[in-house]
Short mmCIF file of C-alpha atoms in Angstrom, two decimals:
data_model
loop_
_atom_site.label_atom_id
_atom_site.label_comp_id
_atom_site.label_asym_id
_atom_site.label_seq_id
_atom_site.Cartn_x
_atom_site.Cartn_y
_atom_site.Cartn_z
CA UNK A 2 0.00 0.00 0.00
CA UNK A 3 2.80 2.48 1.13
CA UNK A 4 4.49 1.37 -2.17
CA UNK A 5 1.53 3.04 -3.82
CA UNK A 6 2.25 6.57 -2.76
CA UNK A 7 3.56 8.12 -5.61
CA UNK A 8 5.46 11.45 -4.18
CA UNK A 9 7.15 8.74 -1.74
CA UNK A 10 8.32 5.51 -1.85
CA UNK A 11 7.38 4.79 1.60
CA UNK A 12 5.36 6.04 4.51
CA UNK A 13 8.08 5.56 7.16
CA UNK A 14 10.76 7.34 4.84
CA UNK A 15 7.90 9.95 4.74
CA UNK A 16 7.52 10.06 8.43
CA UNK A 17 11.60 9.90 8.93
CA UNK A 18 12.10 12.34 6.29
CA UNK A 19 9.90 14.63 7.96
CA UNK A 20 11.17 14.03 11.48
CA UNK A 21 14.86 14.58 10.54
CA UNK A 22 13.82 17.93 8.66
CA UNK A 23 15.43 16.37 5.53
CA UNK A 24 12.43 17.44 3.04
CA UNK A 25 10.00 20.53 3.11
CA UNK A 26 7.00 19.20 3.68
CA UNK A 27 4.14 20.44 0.99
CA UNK A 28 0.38 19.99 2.23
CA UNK A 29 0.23 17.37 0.50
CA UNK A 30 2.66 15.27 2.15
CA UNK A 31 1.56 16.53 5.39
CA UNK A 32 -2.10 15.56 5.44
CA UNK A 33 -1.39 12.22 4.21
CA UNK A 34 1.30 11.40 6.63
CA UNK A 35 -1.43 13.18 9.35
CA UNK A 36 -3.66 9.93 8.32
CA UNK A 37 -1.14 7.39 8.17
CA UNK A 38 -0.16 8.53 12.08
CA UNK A 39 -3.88 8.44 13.44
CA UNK A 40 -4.30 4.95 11.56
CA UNK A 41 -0.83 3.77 12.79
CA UNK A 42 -0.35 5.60 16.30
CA UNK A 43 2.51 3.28 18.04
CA UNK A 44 3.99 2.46 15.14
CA UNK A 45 6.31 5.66 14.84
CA UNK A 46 6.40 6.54 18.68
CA UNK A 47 9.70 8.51 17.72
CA UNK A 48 7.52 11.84 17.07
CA UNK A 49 6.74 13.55 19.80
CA UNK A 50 4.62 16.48 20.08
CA UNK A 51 7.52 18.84 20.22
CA UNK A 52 7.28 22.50 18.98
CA UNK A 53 9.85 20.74 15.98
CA UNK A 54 6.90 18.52 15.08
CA UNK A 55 3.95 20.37 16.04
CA UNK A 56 2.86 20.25 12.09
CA UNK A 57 2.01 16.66 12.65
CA UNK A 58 -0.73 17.53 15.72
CA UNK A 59 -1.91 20.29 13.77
CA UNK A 60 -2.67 18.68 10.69
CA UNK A 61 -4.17 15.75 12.97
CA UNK A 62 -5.88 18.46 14.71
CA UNK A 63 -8.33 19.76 11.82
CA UNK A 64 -10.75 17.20 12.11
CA UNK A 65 -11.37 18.34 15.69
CA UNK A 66 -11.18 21.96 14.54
CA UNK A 67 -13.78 22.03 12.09
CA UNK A 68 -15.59 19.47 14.45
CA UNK A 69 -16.39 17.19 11.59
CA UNK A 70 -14.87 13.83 12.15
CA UNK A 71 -14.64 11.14 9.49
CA UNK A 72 -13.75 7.77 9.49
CA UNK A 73 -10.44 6.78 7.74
CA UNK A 74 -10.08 3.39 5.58
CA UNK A 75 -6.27 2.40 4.33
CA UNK A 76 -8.28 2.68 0.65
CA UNK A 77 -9.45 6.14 1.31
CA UNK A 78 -5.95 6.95 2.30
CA UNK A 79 -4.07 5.94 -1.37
CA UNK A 80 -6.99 7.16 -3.12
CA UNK A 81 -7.41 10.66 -2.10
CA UNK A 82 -3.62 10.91 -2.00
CA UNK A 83 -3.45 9.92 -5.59
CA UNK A 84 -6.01 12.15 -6.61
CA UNK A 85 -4.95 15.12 -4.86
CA UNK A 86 -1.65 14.78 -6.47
CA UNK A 87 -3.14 14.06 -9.95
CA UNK A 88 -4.90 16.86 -9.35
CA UNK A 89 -1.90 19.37 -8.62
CA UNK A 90 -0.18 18.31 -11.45
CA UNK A 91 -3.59 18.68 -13.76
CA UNK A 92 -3.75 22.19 -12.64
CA UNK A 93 -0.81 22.95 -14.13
CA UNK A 94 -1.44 21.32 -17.64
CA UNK A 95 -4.06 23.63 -17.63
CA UNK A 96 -1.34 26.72 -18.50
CA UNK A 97 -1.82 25.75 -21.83
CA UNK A 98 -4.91 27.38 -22.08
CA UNK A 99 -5.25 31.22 -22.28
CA UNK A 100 -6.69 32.96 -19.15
CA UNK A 101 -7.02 36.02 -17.53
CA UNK A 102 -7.36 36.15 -13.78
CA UNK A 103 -10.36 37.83 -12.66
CA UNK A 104 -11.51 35.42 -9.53
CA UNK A 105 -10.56 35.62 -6.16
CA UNK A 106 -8.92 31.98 -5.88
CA UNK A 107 -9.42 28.93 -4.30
CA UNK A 108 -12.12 30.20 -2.40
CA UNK A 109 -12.49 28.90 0.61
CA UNK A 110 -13.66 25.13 2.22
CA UNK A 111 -16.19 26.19 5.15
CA UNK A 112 -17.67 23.59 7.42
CA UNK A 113 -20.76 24.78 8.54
CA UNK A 114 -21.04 23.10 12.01
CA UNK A 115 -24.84 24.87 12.71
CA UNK A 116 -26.32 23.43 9.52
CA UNK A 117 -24.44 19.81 10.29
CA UNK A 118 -26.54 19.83 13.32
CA UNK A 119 -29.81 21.16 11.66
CA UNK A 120 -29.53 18.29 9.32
CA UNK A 121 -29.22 15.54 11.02
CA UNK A 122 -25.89 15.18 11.96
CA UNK A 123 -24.71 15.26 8.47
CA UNK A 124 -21.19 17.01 8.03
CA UNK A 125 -21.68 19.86 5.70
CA UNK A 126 -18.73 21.69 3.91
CA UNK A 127 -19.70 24.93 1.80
CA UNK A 128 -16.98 25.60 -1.46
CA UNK A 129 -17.48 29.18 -1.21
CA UNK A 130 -17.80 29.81 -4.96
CA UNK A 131 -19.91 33.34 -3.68
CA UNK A 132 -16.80 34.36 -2.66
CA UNK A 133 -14.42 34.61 -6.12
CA UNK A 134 -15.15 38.53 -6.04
CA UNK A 135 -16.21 39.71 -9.18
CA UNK A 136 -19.19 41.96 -8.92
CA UNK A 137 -20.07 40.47 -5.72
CA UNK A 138 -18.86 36.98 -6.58
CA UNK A 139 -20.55 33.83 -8.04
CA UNK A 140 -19.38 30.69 -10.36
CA UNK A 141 -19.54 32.84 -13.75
CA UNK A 142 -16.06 34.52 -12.47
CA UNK A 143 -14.07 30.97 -12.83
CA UNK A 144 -15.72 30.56 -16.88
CA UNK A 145 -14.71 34.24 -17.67
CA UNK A 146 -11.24 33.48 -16.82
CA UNK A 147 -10.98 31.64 -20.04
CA UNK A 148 -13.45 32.93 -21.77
CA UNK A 149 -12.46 36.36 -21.76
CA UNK A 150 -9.28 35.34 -22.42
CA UNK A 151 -9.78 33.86 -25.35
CA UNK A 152 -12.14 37.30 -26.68
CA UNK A 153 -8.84 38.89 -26.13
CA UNK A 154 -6.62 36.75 -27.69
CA UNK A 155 -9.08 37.15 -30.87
CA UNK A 156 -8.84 40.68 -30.68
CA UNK A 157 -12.62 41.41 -29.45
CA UNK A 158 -13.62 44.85 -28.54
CA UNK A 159 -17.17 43.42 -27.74
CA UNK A 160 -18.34 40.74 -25.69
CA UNK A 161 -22.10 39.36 -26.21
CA UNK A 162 -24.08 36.72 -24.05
CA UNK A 163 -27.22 35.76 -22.84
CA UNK A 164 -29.82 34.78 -20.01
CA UNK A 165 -33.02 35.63 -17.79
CA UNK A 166 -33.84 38.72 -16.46
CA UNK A 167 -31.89 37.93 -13.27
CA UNK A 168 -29.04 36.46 -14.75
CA UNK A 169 -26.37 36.20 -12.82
CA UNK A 170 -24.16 35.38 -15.95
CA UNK A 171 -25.09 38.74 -17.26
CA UNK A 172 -23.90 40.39 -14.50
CA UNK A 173 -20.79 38.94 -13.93
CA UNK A 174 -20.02 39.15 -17.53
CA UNK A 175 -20.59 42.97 -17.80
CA UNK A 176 -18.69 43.17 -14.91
CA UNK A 177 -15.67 41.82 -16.43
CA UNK A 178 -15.97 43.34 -19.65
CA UNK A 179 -15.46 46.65 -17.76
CA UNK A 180 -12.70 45.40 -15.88
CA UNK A 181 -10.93 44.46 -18.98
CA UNK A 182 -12.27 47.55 -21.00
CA UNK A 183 -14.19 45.63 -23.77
CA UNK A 184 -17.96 46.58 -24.43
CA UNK A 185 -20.83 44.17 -23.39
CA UNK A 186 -24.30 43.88 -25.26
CA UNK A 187 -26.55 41.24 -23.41
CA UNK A 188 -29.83 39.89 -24.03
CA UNK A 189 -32.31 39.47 -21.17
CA UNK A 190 -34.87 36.49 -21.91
CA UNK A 191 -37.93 36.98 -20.35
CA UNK A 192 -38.70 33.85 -19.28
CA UNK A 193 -40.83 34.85 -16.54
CA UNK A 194 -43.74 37.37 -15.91
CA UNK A 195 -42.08 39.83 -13.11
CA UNK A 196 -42.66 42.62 -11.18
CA UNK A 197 -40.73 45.91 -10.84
CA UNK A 198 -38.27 45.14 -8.72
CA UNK A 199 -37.86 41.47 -10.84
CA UNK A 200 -36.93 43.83 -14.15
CA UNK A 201 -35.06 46.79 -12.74
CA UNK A 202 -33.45 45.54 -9.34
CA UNK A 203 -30.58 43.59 -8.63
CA UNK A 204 -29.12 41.85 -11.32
CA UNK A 205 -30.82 43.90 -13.70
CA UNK A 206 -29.59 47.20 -12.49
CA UNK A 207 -25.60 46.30 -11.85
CA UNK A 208 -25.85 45.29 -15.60
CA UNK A 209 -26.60 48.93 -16.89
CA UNK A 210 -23.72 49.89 -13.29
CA UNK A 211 -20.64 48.09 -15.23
CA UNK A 212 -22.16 50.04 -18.42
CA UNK A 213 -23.29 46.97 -20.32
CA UNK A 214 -26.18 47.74 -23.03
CA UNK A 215 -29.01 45.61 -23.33
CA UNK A 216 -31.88 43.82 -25.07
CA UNK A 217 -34.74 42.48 -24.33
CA UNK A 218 -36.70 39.24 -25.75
CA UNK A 219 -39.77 37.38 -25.01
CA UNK A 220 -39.89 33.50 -23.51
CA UNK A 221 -39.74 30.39 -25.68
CA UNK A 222 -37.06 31.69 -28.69
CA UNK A 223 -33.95 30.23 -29.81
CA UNK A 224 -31.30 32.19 -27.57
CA UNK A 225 -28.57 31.10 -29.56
CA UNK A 226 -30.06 32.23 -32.60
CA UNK A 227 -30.71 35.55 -31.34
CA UNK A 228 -27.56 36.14 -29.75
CA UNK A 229 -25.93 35.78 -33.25
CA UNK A 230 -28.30 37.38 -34.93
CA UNK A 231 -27.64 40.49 -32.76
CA UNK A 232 -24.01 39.74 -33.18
CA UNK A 233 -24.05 40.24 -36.61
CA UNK A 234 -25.70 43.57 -36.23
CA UNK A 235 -22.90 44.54 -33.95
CA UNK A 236 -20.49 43.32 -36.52
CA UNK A 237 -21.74 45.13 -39.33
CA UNK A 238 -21.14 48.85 -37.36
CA UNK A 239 -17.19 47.70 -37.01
CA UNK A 240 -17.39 45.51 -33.62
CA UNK A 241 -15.31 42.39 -33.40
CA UNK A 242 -17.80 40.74 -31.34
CA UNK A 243 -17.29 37.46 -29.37
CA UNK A 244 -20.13 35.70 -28.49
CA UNK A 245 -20.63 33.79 -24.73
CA UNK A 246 -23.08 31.36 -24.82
CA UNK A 247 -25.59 31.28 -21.80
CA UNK A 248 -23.90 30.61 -18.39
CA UNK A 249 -20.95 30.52 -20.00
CA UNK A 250 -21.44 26.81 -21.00
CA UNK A 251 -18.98 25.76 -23.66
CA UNK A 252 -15.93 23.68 -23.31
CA UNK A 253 -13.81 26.66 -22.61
CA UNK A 254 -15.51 28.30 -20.03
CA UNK A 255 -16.36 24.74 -18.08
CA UNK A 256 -12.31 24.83 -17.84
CA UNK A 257 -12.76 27.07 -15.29
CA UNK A 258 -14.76 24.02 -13.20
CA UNK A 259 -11.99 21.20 -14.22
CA UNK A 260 -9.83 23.67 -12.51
CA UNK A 261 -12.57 24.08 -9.76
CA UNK A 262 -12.19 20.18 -9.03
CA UNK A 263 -8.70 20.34 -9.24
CA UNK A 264 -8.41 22.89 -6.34
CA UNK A 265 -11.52 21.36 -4.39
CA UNK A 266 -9.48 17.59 -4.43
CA UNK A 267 -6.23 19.38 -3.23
CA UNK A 268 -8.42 21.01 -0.18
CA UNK A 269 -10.11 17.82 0.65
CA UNK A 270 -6.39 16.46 0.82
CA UNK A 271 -5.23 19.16 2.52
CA UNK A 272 -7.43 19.19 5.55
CA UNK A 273 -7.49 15.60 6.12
CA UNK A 274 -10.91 14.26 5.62
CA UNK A 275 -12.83 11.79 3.40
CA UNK A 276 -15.87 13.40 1.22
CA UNK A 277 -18.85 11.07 0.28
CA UNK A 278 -20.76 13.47 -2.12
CA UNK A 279 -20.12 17.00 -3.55
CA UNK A 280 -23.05 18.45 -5.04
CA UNK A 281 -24.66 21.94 -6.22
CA UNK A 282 -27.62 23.52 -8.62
CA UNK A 283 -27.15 22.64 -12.30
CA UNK A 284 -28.79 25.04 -15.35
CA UNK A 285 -26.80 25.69 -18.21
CA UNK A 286 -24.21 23.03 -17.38
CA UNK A 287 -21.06 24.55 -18.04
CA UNK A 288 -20.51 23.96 -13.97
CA UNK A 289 -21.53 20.51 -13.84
CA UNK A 290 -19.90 19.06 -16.98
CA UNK A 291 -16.58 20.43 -16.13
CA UNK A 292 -16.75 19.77 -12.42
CA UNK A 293 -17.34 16.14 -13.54
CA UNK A 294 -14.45 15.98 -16.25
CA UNK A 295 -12.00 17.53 -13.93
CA UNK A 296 -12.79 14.75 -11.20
CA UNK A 297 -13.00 12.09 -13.32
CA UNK A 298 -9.40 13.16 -15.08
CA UNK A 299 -7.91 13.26 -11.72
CA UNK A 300 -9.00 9.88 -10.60
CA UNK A 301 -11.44 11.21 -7.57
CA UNK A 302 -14.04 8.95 -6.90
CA UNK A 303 -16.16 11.34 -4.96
CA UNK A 304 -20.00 11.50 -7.01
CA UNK A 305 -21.15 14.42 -8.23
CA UNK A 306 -25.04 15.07 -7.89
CA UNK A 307 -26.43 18.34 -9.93
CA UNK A 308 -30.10 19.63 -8.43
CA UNK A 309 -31.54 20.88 -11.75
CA UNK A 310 -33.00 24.43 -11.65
CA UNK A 311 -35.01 24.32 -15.53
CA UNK A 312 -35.02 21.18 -17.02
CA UNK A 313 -36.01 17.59 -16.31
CA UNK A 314 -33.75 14.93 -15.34
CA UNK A 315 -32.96 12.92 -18.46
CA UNK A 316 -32.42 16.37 -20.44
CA UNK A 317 -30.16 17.93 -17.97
CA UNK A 318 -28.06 14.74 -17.57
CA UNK A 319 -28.25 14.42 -21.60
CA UNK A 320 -26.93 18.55 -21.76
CA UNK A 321 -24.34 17.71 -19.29
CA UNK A 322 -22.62 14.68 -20.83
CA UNK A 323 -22.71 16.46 -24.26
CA UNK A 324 -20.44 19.63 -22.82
CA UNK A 325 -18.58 17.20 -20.25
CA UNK A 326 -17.29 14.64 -23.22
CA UNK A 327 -16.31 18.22 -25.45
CA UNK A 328 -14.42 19.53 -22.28
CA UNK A 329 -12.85 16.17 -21.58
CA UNK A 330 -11.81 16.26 -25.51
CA UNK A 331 -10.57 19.75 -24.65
CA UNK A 332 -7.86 18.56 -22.25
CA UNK A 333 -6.48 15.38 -23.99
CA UNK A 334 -8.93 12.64 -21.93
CA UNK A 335 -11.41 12.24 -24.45
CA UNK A 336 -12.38 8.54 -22.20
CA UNK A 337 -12.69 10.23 -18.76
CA UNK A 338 -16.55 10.53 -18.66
CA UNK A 339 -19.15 8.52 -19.24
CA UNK A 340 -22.85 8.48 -18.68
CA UNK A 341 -22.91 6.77 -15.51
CA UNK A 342 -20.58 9.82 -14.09
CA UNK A 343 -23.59 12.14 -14.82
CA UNK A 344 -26.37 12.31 -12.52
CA UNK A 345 -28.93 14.98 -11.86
CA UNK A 346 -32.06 15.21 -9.57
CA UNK A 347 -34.68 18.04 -10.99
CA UNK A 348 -37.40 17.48 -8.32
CA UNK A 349 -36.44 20.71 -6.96
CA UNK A 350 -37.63 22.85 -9.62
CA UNK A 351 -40.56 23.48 -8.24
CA UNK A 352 -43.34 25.65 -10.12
CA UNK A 353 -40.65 26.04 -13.24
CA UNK A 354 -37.45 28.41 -13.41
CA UNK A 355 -37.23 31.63 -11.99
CA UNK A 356 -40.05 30.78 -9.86
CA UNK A 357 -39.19 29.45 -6.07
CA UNK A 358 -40.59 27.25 -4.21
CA UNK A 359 -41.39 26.47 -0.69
CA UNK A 360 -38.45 24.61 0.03
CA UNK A 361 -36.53 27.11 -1.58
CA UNK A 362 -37.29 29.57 0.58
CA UNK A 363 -36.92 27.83 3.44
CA UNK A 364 -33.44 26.87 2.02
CA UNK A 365 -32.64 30.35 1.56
CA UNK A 366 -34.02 31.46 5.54
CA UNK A 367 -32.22 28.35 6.90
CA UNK A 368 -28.94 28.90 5.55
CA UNK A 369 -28.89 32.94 6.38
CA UNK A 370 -29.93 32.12 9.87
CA UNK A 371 -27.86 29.21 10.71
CA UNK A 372 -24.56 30.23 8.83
CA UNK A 373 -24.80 34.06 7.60
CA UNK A 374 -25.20 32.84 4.20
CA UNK A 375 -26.94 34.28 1.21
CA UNK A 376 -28.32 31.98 -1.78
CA UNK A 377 -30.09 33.39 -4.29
CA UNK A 378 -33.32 31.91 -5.33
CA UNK A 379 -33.04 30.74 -9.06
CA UNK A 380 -29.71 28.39 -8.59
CA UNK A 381 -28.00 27.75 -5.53
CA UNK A 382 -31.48 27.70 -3.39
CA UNK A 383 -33.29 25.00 -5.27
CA UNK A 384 -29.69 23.22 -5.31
CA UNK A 385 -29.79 23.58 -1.03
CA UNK A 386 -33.27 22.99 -0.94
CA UNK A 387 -31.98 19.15 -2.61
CA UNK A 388 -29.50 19.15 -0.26
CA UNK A 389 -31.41 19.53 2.73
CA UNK A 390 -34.29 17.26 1.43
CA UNK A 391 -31.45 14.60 1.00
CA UNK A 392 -30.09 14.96 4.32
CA UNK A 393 -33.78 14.59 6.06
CA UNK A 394 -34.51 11.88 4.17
CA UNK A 395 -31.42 9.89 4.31
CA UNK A 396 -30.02 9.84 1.27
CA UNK A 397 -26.79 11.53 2.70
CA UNK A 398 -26.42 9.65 6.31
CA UNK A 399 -25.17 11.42 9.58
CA UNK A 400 -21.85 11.34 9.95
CA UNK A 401 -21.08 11.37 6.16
CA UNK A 402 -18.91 14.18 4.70
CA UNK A 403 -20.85 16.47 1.88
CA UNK A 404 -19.67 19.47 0.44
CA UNK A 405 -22.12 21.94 -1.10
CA UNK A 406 -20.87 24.29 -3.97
CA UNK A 407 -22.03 27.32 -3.44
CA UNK A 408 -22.52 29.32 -6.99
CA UNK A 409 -23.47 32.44 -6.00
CA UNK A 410 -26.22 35.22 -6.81
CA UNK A 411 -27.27 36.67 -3.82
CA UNK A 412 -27.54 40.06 -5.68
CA UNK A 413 -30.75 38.23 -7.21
CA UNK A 414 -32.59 38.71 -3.96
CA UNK A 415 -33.47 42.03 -4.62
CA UNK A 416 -35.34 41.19 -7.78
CA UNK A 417 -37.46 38.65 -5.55
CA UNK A 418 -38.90 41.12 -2.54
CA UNK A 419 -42.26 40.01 -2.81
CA UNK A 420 -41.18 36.20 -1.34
CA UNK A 421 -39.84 38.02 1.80
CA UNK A 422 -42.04 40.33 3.05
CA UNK A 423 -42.89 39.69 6.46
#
């Protein structure tokens, strides 16, 4: 087993290594050699808690510190080790791609020991994807890395893309556009009937703040179609345009989730525990379809659920696959996904998109009041409101490790007053 290790040849050369101050220990090497001790406690008696060694008890310690303890299997061991090492040395054959740094990363790993107890004892970790900063943060910010890198390297002066009336997308994208000092046309589908504050707050109104123009169309077209169309307009008056798709979905912006995985395996790694199931809202599936390719590529065996926010189960997981085999195709493992990989539960959907429902309310009051947390109520709400359905139900057991991404779009709220009037 120790054999298996790939960074050493050994665990007691690790441990010896470490002892006699021979190597610099990387987090890495630390967390695993943190499990080996607290599976093998007499076996290398010659460490002792000195101030010299006091990395050992405070790796061992983080368990206790985020009060979520796990148990630890000798399989677990080699195969989050593996993957967390895959996964550093993925990251980096990511530099291949263009980017431009515009998020705030790796956000953080938060265990959320109030929830954990509200949920039956289930040990829930938040991936703080609200927190990567631009325009108030949200998952768009890791997609525009690449994708308005590549709108550079093609010369753009114009950036188009799509989405609801509260798209968070939309925001975020304006938002970098403006950063990066590129012009940003967006088209706002009306998908659902609204109120004032639905078309003029929140979302709406930091679009027209970062200077983005805007258009609007009615429910039911071809968004694709019309985004074109409207770039060609644009194209004809002199713009170089580059068009976004909606969410960001393509195989170039779900790079910015392979990357995602990469850096939420390493974490994992790094703070010593075993995860049984990551999940998080699914719509346009640029998240979900890389999340999946950049686990699968790195050998993490973790599942992946998606709660679906629009569409029903077999068309989500259909959607997903598609951009998940073109991003694994992207980054030289054409083989690394397969159906099975993808699964999504839509039962939290509720009256439609846009629209929330009871649970997603709740979802959104429970986490606020338990954690200080915002959701907002088109994605990452319905996505909690699976989460916490799955946790009183049984589906994810006390004890058992799950970490929630959170995607954002608290700036939404404002658009959806009328659910919170008191």
């Amino acid at each position: 087993l120790f054999s298996s290790i790939a960074f050493l040849e050994s665990a007691e050369h690790c441990l010896h290594c470490l002892a006699m101050k021979t190597i610099v220990p990387s987090a890495l090497t630390v967390a695993a050699t943190a499990k080996l001790l607290l599976l093998l406690p007499t076996s290398f008696a010659f460490l002792s808690p000195s101030p010299s060694n006091q990395m050992f008890a405070t790796t061992k310690n983080m368990k206790s510190m985020n009060s979520a303890p796990s148990a630890i299997s000798l399989s677990s061991i080699e195969s989050d080790t593996s993957a967390a090492i895959s996964a550093a040395q993925k990251q980096k054959e990511l530099e291949q791609f263009p980017r431009t740094k515009l998020a705030h990363l790796p956000t953080p790993l938060e265990y959320c020991p109030r929830l954990s107890k509200a949920l039956n004892g289930v040990n829930i970790y938040i991936k703080r994807d609200d927190c990567t900063g631009l325009a108030t943060g949200g998952n768009k910010a890791r997609k525009l890395e690449w994708l308005m890198a590549e709108a550079l390297e093609q010369g753009a002066d114009m950036v188009m893309t799509q989405g609801a009336t509260q798209s968070n997308h939309c925001r975020q994208t304006a938002a970098a556009a403006a950063k990066l000092g590129l012009k940003c046309h967006v088209l706002l589908e009306e998908r659902i009937k609204g109120d004032a504050d639905y078309n003029e707050n929140g979302n709406v109104m930091l679009d027209d703040m970062f200077g983005a123009t805007r258009e609007k169309r009615g429910p039911n077209l071809d968004m694709a179609a019309e985004l074109e169309a409207a770039a060609e307009e644009y194209r004809k008056k002199g713009h170089k345009v580059y068009v976004i798709p909606g969410g960001g979905s393509n195989p170039t912006g779900a790079l910015g989730y392979v990357n995602c995985a990469y850096e939420l395996v390493q974490q994992i790694e790094e703070l010593g525990i075993s995860v049984d199931h990551i999940c998080h809202a699914t719509g346009s599936t640029g998240t979900q379809a890389g999340f999946v390719t950049g686990l699968k590529a790195c050998g993490s065996t973790i599942p992946l659920l998606g709660y679906g926010v629009r569409f029903a189960k077999d068309i989500q997981e259909s959607k997903v696959l598609k951009l998940a085999k073109a991003t694994a195709e992207k980054i030289g493992m054409p083989d690394c996904v397969d159906a099975s990989d993808v699964v999504v539960d839509s039962d939290y959907v509720g009256p439609g998109y846009g629209t929330p429902a009871e649970g997603t309310i709740e979802a959104i009051r429970l986490f606020a009041e338990l954690e200080g947390l915002l959701l907002d109520p088109v994605y990452s709400a319905k996505g909690a409101a699976g989460l916490i359905d799955y946790c009183r139900k049984g589906h994810f057991k006390p004890g058992e490790n799950v970490v929630f991404l959170h995607t954002g779009g608290a700036v939404a709220l404002h658009g959806y007053l009328q659910y919170f009037q008191k």
